[in-house]
Structure formats: structure tokens, C-alpha cells
Tab-separated table of C-alpha atoms in Angstrom:
chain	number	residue	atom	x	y	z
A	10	UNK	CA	-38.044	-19.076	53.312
A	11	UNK	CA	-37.898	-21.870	50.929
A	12	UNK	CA	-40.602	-20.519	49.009
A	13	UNK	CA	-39.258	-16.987	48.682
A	14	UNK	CA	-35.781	-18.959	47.324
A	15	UNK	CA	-37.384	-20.787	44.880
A	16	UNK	CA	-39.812	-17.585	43.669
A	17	UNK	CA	-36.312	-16.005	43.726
A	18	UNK	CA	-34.826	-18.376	41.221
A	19	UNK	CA	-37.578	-18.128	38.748
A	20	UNK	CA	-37.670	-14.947	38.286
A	21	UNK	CA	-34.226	-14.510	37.995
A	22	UNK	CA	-34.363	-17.669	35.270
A	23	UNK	CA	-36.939	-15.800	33.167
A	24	UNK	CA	-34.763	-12.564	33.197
A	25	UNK	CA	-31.956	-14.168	31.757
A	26	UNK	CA	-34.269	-15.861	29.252
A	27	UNK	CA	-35.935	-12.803	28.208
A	28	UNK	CA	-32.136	-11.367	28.088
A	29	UNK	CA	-31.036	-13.982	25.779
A	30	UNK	CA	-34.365	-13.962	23.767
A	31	UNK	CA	-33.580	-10.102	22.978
A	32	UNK	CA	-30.240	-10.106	22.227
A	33	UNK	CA	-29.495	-10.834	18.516
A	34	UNK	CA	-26.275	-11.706	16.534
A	35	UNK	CA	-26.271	-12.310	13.070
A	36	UNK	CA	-23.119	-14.657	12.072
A	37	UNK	CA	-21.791	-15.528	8.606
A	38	UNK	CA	-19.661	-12.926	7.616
A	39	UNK	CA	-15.964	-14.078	7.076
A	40	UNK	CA	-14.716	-10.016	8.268
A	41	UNK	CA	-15.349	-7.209	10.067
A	42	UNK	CA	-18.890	-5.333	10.207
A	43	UNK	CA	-18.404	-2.147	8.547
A	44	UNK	CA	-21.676	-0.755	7.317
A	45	UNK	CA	-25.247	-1.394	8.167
A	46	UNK	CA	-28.775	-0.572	7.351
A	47	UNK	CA	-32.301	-1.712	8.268
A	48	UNK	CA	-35.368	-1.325	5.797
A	49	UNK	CA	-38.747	-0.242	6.609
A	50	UNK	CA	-40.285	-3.787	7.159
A	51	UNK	CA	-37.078	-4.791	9.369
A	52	UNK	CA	-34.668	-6.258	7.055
A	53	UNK	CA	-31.059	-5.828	7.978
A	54	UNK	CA	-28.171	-5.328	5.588
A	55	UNK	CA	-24.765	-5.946	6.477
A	56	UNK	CA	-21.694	-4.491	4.822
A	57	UNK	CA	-18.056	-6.217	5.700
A	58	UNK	CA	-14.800	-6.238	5.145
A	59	UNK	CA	-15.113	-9.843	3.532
A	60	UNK	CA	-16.015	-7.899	0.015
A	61	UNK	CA	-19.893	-8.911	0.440
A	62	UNK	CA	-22.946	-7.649	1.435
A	63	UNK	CA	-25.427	-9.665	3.709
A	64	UNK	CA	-29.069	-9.668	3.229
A	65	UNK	CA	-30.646	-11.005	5.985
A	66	UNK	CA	-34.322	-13.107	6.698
A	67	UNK	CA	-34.281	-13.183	10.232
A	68	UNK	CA	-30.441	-14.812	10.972
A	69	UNK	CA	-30.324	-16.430	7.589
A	70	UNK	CA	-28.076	-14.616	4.920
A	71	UNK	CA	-27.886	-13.966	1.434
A	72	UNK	CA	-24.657	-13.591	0.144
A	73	UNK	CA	-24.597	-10.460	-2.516
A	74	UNK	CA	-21.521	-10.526	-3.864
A	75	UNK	CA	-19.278	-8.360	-6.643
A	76	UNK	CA	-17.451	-6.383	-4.417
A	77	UNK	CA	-13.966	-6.678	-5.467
A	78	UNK	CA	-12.724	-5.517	-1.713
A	79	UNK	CA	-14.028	-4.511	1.171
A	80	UNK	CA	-17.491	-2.808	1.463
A	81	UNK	CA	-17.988	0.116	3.677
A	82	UNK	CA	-21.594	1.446	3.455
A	83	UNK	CA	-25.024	-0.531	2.592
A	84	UNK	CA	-28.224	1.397	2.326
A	85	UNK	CA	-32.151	0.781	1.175
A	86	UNK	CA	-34.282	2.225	-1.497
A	87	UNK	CA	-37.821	2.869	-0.277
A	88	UNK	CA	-38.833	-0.091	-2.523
A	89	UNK	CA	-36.054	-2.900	-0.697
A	90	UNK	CA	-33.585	-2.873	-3.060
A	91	UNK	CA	-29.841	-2.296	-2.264
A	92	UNK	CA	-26.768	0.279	-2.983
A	93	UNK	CA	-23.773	-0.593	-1.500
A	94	UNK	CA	-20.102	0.798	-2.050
A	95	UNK	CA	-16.693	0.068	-1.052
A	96	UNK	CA	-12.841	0.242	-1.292
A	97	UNK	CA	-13.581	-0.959	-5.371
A	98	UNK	CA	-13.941	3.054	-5.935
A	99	UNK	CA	-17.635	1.344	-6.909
A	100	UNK	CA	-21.248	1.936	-5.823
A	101	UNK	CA	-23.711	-1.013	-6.902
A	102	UNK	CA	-27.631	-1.804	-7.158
A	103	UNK	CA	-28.584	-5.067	-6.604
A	104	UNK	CA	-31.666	-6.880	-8.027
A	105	UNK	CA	-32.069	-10.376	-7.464
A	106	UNK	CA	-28.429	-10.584	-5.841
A	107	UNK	CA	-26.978	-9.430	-9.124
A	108	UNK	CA	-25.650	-6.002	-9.148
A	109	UNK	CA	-24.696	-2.942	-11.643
A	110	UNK	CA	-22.272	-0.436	-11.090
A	111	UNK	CA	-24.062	3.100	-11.231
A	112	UNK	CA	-21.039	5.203	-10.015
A	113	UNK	CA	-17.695	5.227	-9.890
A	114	UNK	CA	-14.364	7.023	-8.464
A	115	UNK	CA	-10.962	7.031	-8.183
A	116	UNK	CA	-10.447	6.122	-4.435
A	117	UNK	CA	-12.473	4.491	-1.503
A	118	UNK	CA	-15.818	5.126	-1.760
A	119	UNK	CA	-16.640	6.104	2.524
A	120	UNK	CA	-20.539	6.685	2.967
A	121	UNK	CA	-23.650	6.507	0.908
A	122	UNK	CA	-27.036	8.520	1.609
A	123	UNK	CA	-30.300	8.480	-0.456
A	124	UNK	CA	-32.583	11.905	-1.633
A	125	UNK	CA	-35.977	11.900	0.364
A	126	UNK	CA	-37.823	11.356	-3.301
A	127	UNK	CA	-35.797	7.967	-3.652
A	128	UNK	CA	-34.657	8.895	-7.199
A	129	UNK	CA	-30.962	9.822	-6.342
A	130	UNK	CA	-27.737	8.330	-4.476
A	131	UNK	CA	-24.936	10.629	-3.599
A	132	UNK	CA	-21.968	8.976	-2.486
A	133	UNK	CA	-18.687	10.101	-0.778
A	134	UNK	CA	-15.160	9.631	-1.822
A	135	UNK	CA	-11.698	10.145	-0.339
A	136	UNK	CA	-10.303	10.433	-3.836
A	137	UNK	CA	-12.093	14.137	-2.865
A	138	UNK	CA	-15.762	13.963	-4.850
A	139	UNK	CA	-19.151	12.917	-4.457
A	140	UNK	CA	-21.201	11.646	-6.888
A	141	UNK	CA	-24.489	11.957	-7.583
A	142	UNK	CA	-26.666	8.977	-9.086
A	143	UNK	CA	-29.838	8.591	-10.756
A	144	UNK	CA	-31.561	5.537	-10.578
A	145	UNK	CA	-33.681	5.730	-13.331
A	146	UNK	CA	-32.003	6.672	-16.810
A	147	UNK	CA	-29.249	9.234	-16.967
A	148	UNK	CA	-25.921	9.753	-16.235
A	149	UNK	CA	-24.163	10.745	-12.556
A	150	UNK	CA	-22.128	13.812	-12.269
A	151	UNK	CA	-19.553	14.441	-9.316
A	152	UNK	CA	-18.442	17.262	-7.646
A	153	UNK	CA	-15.017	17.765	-6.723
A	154	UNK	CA	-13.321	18.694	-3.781
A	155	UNK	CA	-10.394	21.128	-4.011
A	156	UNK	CA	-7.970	19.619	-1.123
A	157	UNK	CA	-9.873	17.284	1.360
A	158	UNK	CA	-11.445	13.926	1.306
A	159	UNK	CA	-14.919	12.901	1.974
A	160	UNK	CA	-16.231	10.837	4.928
A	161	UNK	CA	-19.594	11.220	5.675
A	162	UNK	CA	-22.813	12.845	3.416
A	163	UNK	CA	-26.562	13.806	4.124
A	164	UNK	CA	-29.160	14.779	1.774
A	165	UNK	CA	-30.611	17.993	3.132
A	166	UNK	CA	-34.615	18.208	3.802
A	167	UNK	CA	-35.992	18.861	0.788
A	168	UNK	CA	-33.289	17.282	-1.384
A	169	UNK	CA	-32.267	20.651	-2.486
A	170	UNK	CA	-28.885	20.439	-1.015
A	171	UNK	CA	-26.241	18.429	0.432
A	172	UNK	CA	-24.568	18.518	3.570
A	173	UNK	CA	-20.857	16.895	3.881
A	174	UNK	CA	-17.894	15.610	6.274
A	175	UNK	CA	-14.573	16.038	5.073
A	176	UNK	CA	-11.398	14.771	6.056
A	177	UNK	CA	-9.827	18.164	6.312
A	178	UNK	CA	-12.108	18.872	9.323
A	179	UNK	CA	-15.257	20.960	7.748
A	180	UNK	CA	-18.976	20.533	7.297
A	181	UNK	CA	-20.107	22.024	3.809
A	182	UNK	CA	-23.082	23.093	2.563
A	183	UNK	CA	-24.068	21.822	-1.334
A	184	UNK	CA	-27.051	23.688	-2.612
A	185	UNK	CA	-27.807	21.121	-5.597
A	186	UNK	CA	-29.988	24.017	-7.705
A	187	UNK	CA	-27.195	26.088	-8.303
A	188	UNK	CA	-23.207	25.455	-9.235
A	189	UNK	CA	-22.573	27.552	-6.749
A	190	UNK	CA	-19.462	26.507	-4.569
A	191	UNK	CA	-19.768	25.166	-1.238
A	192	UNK	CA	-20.810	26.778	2.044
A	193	UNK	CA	-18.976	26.338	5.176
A	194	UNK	CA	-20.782	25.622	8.445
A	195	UNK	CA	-18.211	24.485	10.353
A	196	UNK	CA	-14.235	24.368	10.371
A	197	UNK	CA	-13.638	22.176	13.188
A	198	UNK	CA	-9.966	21.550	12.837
A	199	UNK	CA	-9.883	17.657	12.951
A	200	UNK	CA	-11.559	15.354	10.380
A	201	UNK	CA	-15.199	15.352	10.357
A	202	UNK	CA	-15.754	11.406	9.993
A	203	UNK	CA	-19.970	11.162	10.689
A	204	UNK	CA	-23.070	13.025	10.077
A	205	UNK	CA	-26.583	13.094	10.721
A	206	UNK	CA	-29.843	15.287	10.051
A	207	UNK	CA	-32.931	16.154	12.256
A	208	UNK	CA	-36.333	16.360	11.551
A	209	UNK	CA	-37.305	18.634	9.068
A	210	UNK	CA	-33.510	19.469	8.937
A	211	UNK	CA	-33.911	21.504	12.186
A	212	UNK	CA	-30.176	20.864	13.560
A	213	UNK	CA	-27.087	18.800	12.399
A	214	UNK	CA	-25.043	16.274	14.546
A	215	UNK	CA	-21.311	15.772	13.668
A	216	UNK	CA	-18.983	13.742	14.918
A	217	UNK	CA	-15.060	14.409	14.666
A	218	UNK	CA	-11.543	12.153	14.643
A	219	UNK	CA	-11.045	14.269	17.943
A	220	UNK	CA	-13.852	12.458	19.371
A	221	UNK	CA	-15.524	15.904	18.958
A	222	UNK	CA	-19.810	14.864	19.015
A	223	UNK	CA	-21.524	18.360	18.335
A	224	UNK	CA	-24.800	19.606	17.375
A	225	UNK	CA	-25.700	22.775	15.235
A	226	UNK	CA	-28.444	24.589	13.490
A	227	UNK	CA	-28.371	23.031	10.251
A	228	UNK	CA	-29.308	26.540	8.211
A	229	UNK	CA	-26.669	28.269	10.137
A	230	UNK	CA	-24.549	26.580	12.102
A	231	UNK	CA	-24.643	28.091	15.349
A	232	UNK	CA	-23.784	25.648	17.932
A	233	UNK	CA	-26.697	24.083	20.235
A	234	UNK	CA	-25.651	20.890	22.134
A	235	UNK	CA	-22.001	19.692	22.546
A	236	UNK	CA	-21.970	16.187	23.745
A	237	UNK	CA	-18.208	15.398	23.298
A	238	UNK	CA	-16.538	13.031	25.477
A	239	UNK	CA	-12.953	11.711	26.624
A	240	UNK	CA	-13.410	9.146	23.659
A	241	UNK	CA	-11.969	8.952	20.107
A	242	UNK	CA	-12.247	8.830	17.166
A	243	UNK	CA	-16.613	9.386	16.278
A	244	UNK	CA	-16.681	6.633	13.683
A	245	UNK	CA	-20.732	5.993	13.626
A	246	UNK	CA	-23.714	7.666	14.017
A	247	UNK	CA	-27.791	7.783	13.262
A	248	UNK	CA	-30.467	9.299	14.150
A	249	UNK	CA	-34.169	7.699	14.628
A	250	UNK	CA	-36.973	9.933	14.194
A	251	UNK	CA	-39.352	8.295	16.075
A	252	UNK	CA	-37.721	7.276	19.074
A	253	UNK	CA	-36.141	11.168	18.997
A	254	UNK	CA	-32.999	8.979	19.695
A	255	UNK	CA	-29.240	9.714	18.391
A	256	UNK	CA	-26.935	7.357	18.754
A	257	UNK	CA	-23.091	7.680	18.818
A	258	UNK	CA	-20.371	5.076	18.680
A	259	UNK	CA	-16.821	5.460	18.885
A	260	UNK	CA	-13.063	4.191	18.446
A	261	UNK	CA	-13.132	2.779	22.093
A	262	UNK	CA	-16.099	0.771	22.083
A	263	UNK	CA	-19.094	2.545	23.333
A	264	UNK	CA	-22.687	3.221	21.690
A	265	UNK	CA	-23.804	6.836	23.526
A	266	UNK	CA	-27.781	7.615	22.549
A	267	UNK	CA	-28.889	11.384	23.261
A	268	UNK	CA	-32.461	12.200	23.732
A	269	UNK	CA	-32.139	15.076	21.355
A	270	UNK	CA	-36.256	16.227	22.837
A	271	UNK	CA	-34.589	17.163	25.906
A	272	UNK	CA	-30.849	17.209	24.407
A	273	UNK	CA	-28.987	14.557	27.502
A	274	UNK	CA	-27.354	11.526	27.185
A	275	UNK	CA	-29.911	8.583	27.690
A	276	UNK	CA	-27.445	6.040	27.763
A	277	UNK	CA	-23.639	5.169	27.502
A	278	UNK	CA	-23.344	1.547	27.009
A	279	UNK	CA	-19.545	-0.270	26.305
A	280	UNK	CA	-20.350	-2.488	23.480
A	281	UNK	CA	-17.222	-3.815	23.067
A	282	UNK	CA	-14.348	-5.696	25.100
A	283	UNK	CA	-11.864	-3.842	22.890
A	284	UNK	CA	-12.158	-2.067	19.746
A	285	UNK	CA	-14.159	0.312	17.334
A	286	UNK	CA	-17.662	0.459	16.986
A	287	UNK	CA	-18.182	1.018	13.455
A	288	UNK	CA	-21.736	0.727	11.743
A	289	UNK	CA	-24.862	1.468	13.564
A	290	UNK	CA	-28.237	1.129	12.627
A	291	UNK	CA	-31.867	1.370	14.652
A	292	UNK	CA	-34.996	-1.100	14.000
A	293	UNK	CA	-37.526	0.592	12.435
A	294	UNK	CA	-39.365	1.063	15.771
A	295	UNK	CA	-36.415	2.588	17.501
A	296	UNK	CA	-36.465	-0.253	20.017
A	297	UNK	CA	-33.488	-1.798	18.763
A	298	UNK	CA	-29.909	-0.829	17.609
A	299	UNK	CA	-27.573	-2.655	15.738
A	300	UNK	CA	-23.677	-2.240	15.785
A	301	UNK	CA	-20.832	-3.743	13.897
A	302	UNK	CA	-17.372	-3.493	14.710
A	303	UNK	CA	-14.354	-5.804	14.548
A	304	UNK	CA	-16.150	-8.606	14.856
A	305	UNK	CA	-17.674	-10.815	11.725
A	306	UNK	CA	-20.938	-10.403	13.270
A	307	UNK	CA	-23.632	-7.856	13.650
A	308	UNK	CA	-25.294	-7.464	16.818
A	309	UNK	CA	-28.621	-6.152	18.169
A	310	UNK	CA	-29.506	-4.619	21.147
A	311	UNK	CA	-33.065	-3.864	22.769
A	312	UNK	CA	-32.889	-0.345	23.950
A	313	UNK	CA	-34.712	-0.776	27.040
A	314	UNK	CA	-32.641	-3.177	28.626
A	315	UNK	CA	-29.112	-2.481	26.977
A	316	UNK	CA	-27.525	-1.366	30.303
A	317	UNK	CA	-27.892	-5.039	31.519
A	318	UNK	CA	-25.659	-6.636	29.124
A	319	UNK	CA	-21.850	-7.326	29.575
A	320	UNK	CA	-19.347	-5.929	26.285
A	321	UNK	CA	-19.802	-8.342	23.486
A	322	UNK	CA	-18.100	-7.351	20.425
A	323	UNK	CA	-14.301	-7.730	20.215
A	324	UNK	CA	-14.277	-11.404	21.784
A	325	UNK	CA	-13.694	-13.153	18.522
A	326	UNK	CA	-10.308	-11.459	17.332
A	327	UNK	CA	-7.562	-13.378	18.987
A	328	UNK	CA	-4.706	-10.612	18.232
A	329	UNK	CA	-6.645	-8.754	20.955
A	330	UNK	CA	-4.926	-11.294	23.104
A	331	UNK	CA	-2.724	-10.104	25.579
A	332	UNK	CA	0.873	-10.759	23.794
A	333	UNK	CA	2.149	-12.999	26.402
A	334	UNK	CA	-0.600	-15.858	25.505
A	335	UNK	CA	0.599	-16.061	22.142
A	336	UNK	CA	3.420	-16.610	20.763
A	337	UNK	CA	5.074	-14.030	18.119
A	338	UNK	CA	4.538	-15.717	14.982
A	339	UNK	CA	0.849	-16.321	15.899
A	340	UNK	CA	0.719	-12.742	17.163
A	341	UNK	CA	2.210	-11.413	13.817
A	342	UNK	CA	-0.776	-13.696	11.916
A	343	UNK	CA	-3.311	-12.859	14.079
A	344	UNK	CA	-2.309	-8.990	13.285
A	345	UNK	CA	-1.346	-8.778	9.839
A	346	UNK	CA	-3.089	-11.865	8.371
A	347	UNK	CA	-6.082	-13.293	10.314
A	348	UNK	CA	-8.696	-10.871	9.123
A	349	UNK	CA	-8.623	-11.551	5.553
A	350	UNK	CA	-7.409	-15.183	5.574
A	351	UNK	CA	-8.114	-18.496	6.976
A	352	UNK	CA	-5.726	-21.371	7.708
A	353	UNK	CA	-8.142	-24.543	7.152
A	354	UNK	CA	-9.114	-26.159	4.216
A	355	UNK	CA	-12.089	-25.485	2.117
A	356	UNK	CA	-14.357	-22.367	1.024
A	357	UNK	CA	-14.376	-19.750	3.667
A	358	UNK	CA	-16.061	-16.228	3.531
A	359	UNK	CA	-12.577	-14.238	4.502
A	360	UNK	CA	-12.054	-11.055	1.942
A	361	UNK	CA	-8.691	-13.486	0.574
A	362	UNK	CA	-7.858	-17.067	0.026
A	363	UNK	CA	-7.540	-19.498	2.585
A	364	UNK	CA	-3.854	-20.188	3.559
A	365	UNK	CA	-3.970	-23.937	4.168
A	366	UNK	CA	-1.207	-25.473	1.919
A	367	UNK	CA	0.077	-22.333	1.008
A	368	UNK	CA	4.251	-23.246	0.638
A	369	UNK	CA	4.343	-24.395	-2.670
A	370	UNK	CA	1.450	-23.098	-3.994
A	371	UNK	CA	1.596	-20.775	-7.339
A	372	UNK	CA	0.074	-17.110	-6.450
A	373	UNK	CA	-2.792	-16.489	-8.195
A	374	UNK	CA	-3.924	-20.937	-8.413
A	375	UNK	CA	-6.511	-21.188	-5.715
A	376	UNK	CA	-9.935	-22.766	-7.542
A	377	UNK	CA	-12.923	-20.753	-6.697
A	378	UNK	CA	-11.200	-17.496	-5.477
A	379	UNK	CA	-11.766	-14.697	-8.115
A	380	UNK	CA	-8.224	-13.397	-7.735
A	381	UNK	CA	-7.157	-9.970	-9.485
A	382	UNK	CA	-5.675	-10.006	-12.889
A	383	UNK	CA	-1.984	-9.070	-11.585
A	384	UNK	CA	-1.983	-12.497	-9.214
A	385	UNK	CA	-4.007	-14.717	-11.987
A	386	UNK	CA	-1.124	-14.150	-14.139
A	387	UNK	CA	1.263	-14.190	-11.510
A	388	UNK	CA	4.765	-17.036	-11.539
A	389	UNK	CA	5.005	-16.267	-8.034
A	390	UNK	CA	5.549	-19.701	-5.632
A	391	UNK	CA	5.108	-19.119	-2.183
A	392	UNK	CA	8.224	-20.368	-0.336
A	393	UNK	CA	9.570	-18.992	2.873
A	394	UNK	CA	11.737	-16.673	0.812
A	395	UNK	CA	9.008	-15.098	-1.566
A	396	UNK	CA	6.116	-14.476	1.577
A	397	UNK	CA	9.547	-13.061	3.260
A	398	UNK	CA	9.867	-10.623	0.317
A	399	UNK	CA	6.306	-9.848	0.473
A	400	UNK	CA	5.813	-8.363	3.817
A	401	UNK	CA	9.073	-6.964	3.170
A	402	UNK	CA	8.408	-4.420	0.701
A	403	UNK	CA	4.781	-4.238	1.373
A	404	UNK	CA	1.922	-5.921	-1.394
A	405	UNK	CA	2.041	-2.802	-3.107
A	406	UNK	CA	5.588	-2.918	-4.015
A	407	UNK	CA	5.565	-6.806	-4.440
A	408	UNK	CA	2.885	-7.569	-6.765
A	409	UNK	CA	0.912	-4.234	-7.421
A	410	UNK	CA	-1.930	-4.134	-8.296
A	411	UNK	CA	-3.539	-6.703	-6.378
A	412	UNK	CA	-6.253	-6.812	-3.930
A	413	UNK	CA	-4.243	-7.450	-0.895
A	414	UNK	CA	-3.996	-4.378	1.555
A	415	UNK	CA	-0.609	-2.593	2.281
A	416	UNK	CA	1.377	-4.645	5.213
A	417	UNK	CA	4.720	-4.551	6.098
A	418	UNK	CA	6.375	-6.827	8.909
A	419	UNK	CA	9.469	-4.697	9.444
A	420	UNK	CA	12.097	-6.789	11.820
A	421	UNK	CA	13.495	-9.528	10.204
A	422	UNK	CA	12.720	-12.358	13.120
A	423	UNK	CA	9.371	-11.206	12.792
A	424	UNK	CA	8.704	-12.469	9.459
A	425	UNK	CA	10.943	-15.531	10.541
A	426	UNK	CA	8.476	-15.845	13.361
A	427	UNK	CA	5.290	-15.527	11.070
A	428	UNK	CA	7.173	-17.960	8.532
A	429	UNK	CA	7.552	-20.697	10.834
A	430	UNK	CA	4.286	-19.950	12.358
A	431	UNK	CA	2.543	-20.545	8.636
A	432	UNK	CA	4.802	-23.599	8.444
A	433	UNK	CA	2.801	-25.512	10.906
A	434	UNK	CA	-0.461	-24.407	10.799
A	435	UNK	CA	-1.049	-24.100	7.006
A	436	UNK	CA	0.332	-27.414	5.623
A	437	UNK	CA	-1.850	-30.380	4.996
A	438	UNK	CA	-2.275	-33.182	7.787
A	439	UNK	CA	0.430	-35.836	5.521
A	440	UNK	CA	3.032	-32.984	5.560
A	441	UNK	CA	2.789	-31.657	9.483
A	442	UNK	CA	5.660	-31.964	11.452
């Protein structure tokens, strides 16, 4: 009887070793996960809301940055460089963590996808185009859109055409010979936020703001598999030859992977505690999947023994607190503020600068933070009246132009409350209360 306990114990000691041993997290970033991609010899690329890029050797990170805000989408050439694109309206190549800008628009640049020859980048836009990139000498052209935004794009099999999501709620058809307009495939009704292809472009997988997850015939878009679910919004999806594998994550937290040889659900695992599952990616075996989400770190998964693991993403964000463990000005910081800025001293890898000794300080002053032109400039002092004004009227009304995303704080106690809140927790240790 002893025996059998102590045989017991071992084995379940190696399990959770083996657990731990396959489970991977790659920390660093200083903001949400919200693009990733793996190249064909393993090497992951992380995209975040911090404005950089991570290249990563095993958990070790390089830091690519130029972003001037967030970055949404991170892909690989065929030969390991790296495009990336984000809310800059930009789309960059890096070489030897320096990058160019080989496209541009006029709004948020959503999703990235390269043409089977490696030659080409097309990238999506919700200013309503997508552009189309050579990487060797040449200029880009961009179509445009006549009413709808662009979320999601996929190069077709041959290159030949385009497939792409639109905010408007349709899946159109480029072909890239011809200046013929678009063909629809599908009018779906709600935005079309992700896409991806099948082998030898047999079928089409969409998924929808609706939490609509469908599959069609990708030449004519007759319907063959509907996996939708009572989740919402589809914000990630890819597809792994290989493994036949399709995986699916969502607004709500979970990563769903369809067999798409036999065309059911393999597995529905909640990767989160709370919150979105944004960026997914598979190992170039199919034997792992990465996921980002609110989080500032990626995660991996192994396939085969996902369904053993608790929810880990969406433990690190403290406004997903319940409200009665915080108080309100921390609750208005931790929503409004905490994702782009820090309250200690020293560098830190947030998308803004940090906030410690903030009253007092001229806008614009922080060493080391490359700040836009309209705050560099900027006689703005931060006292409890001006940060008052600011979340007033919104960062768009207050000092346009800058990088700072639109946030309001409405009710007057509740900037009072985020005021005094700052007051405490931002000032230097010789001027603490």
C-alpha cells in the first residue's frame, strides 16, 4: 500500500513537470499581445500594444522598435526577415532591427499577409484600402474601398487574387490580373474581422463580430461547415497545413481548433480568466499554438495536452479586479491608464511615459521617451487641474495630435478619484504623504 502511494506520487510529480516543461510564456513586453507569427525554423514574433515588435531566441527578446503606436500584425518573409504594421497608418521591414517604411495609409493599418512567391505584402486598412507592396524595387499601389473598412486579408493560391474581410460585413474577391472590381462571396451582415485559406485554396474560413465562425468554398462560396458558437466577437484565427488544424479564438477567451479532415471541433480550450484572445499562431510542426491577448505576454500551448491546463491569460490586468477590491481612483487607473503607463521610476516598456513624478512635470520633458511633436513643444504642466482638463475633453480635444488614445473620465469625482489616486502613487519617496 505504501508502495503503490509512493509510485502514485511520482508519477503524478513527473506529470506536472512535463506540464510545466511544455508550457511556454514569453515576458518582456510592456502591453498587450496583439499580433503574432512563427517562422519556418521556430522563431516567434510578437506584435504589442507597447509600439514594438519582439523577436524572440528562445525567451530572450529583441526589441525592434519605430513603431510610433501600437502594432497590430507581425509576419515573416520566407528568408526571416520582418513586416510589421500598426495604428502609425505604417507597414515596416526590418533588417538588422532597423526598419523602412514600404507602405503607408491614412488610418490603422489591421492585418498583413504575404504572396506565396514572397515578393509582395498586401496590407489592410480601416481608412478603407489595401495596399500592395513590393519588396524589391518599385512602388505600392492601393486599392480603395468604396464604404467599408478592412480587417482581415489572404493572398489567394496562386497569388492571382486576393481575398478580404471588411468591416461592413462581406468577404470580397480581388482578382490582381485585372482592374476589375471586387467579387462578393459573402454578405454576412456583421463585420467580417478574420480570415483564413485552405490548401490549395480549396475552402475559406471566416470569422464574424457576431461570433459567426463559417466555412465556404473559396471559388464560390457555397457554404460547407458552420462552426459558430454562443461566443463573440471572432478576433483570431489560422490555419496549419500540416496538422489539418484551424484554430479559432474569440472575445471571451477561448482557442476552438477544428479538424477541418473530418470538419469537428477537436478542442475548445478557455485560455483566458477574462478577456479577448487576440493573436494566434501554430509552431511550425502544428504541435504548438501560441495566443496573445490582454496580457504583456505571449503564451504557448502543446496541443496534445492543452485540455489539462487551468485559464492563464488575463491574470496580470488588475482592472479585471472585481470593483469592490479596489478602490475608485485605482479602478479608474487601472482602466483608463494602466495599459500604457507605469507609476515607478525608470525606463519601462509601456506604449507611454512612466507616471512617477508626474505633478509638476512639463508635458512633453520626460528624457528618453520619443514623444510626438505636438507634446515636445507642448507648455503644458501637469497639475491636478490640467490632467482634470485632459480626461475631460478627451486627448484629442486637449492636445491633438498626440499619441495618446481617446479617453474620457466623464463624472467629475471620478477624475477627483483618479487625481488623488495619482497623488500618492506617482510622487517621489521625499514628497509622499
Amino acid at each position: 500500500m505504501r508502495l503503490f502511494a509512493t509510485m502514485s506520487l511520482i508519477v503524478t510529480l513527473c506529470a506536472g513537470a512535463a506540464l510545466a516543461q511544455s508550457f511556454t510564456t514569453l515576458k518582456g513586453h510592456g502591453g498587450p499581445i496583439m499580433g503574432l507569427a512563427v517562422s519556418g525554423r521556430g522563431q516567434v514574433a510578437t506584435a504589442s500594444f507597447d509600439n514594438s515588435v519582439g523577436l524572440w531566441d528562445g525567451r530572450t527578446p529583441q526589441w525592434l522598435e519605430g513603431h510610433e503606436a501600437a502594432v497590430n500584425a507581425v509576419v515573416f518573409l520566407p528568408d526571416g526577415r520582418v513586416v510589421s504594421a500598426g495604428d502609425d497608418f505604417t507597414v515596416r521591414l526590418w533588417e538588422d532591427a532597423q526598419s523602412r517604411i514600404i507602405g503607408q495609409h491614412k488610418g490603422k493599418v489591421t492585418a498583413l499577409a504575404i504572396a506565396p512567391d514572397g515578393g509582395l505584402i498586401a496590407s489592410a486598412s480601416w481608412d478603407g484600402t489595401i495596399g500592395l507592396w513590393p519588396l524589391a524595387e518599385g512602388s505600392g499601389s492601393v486599392m480603395k474601398l468604396r464604404d467599408s473598412g478592412v480587417n482581415d486579408i489572404v493572398f489567394g493560391d496562386g497569388g492571382d487574387s486576393l481575398f478580404a474581410a471588411t468591416t461592413k460585413g462581406e468577404v470580397l474577391l480581388f482578382d490582381l490580373t485585372s482592374d476589375a472590381p471586387p467579387r462578393p462571396l459573402v454578405k454576412h451582415g456583421f463585420g467580417v474581422n478574420e480570415l483564413a485559406l485552405g490548401p490549395q485554396g480549396r475552402w475559406l474560413a471566416y470569422g464574424a463580430v457576431d461570433g459567426g465562425t463559417r466555412i465556404l468554398d473559396a471559388v464560390t462560396g457555397a457554404a460547407l461547415a458552420d462552426f459558430t458558437l454562443d461566443r463573440k466577437p471572432i478576433l483570431s484565427m489560422v490555419y496549419h497545413d500540416g496538422a489539418g488544424l484551424l484554430a479559432v479564438g474569440d472575445g471571451q477567451g477561448y482557442i476552438m481548433l477544428v479538424d477541418t479532415r473530418s470538419w469537428r471541433i477537436r478542442q475548445d480550450f478557455r485560455a483566458t480568466r477574462q478577456g479577448p484572445i487576440w493573436a494566434l499562431a501554430f509552431s511550425p510542426d502544428g504541435a504548438m499554438v501560441w495566443a496573445g491577448g490582454l496580457d504583456d505576454l505571449a503564451y504557448g500551448w502543446p496541443i496534445a495536452l492543452m485540455d489539462q491546463f487551468d485559464p492563464a491569460i488575463g491574470q496580470e490586468r488588475s482592472f479585471l479586479k472585481e470593483a469592490s477590491e479596489m478602490t475608485n481612483g485605482e479602478r479608474q487607473f487601472m482602466r483608463k491608464c494602466s495599459i500604457c503607463h507605469a507609476l515607478d521610476a525608470g525606463a519601462s516598456r509601456k506604449a507611454g511615459p512612466t507616471l512617477y513624478g508626474v505633478f509638476g512635470r512639463t508635458a512633453g520633458r520626460l528624457p528618453g521617451y520619443p514623444y510626438s511633436p505636438t507634446l515636445a513643444g507642448s507648455d503644458i504642466v501637469w497639475t491636478d487641474a490640467t490632467i482634470d482638463q485632459l480626461f475631460d475633453l478627451g486627448p484629442d480635444h486637449y492636445i491633438p495630435g498626440s499619441k495618446m488614445p481617446m479617453q474620457v473620465i466623464a463624472a467629475p469625482q471620478d477624475r477627483r478619484d483618479l487625481i488623488e489616486f495619482l497623488k500618492i502613487h506617482s510622487q517621489t519617496k521625499e514628497t509622499k504623504p
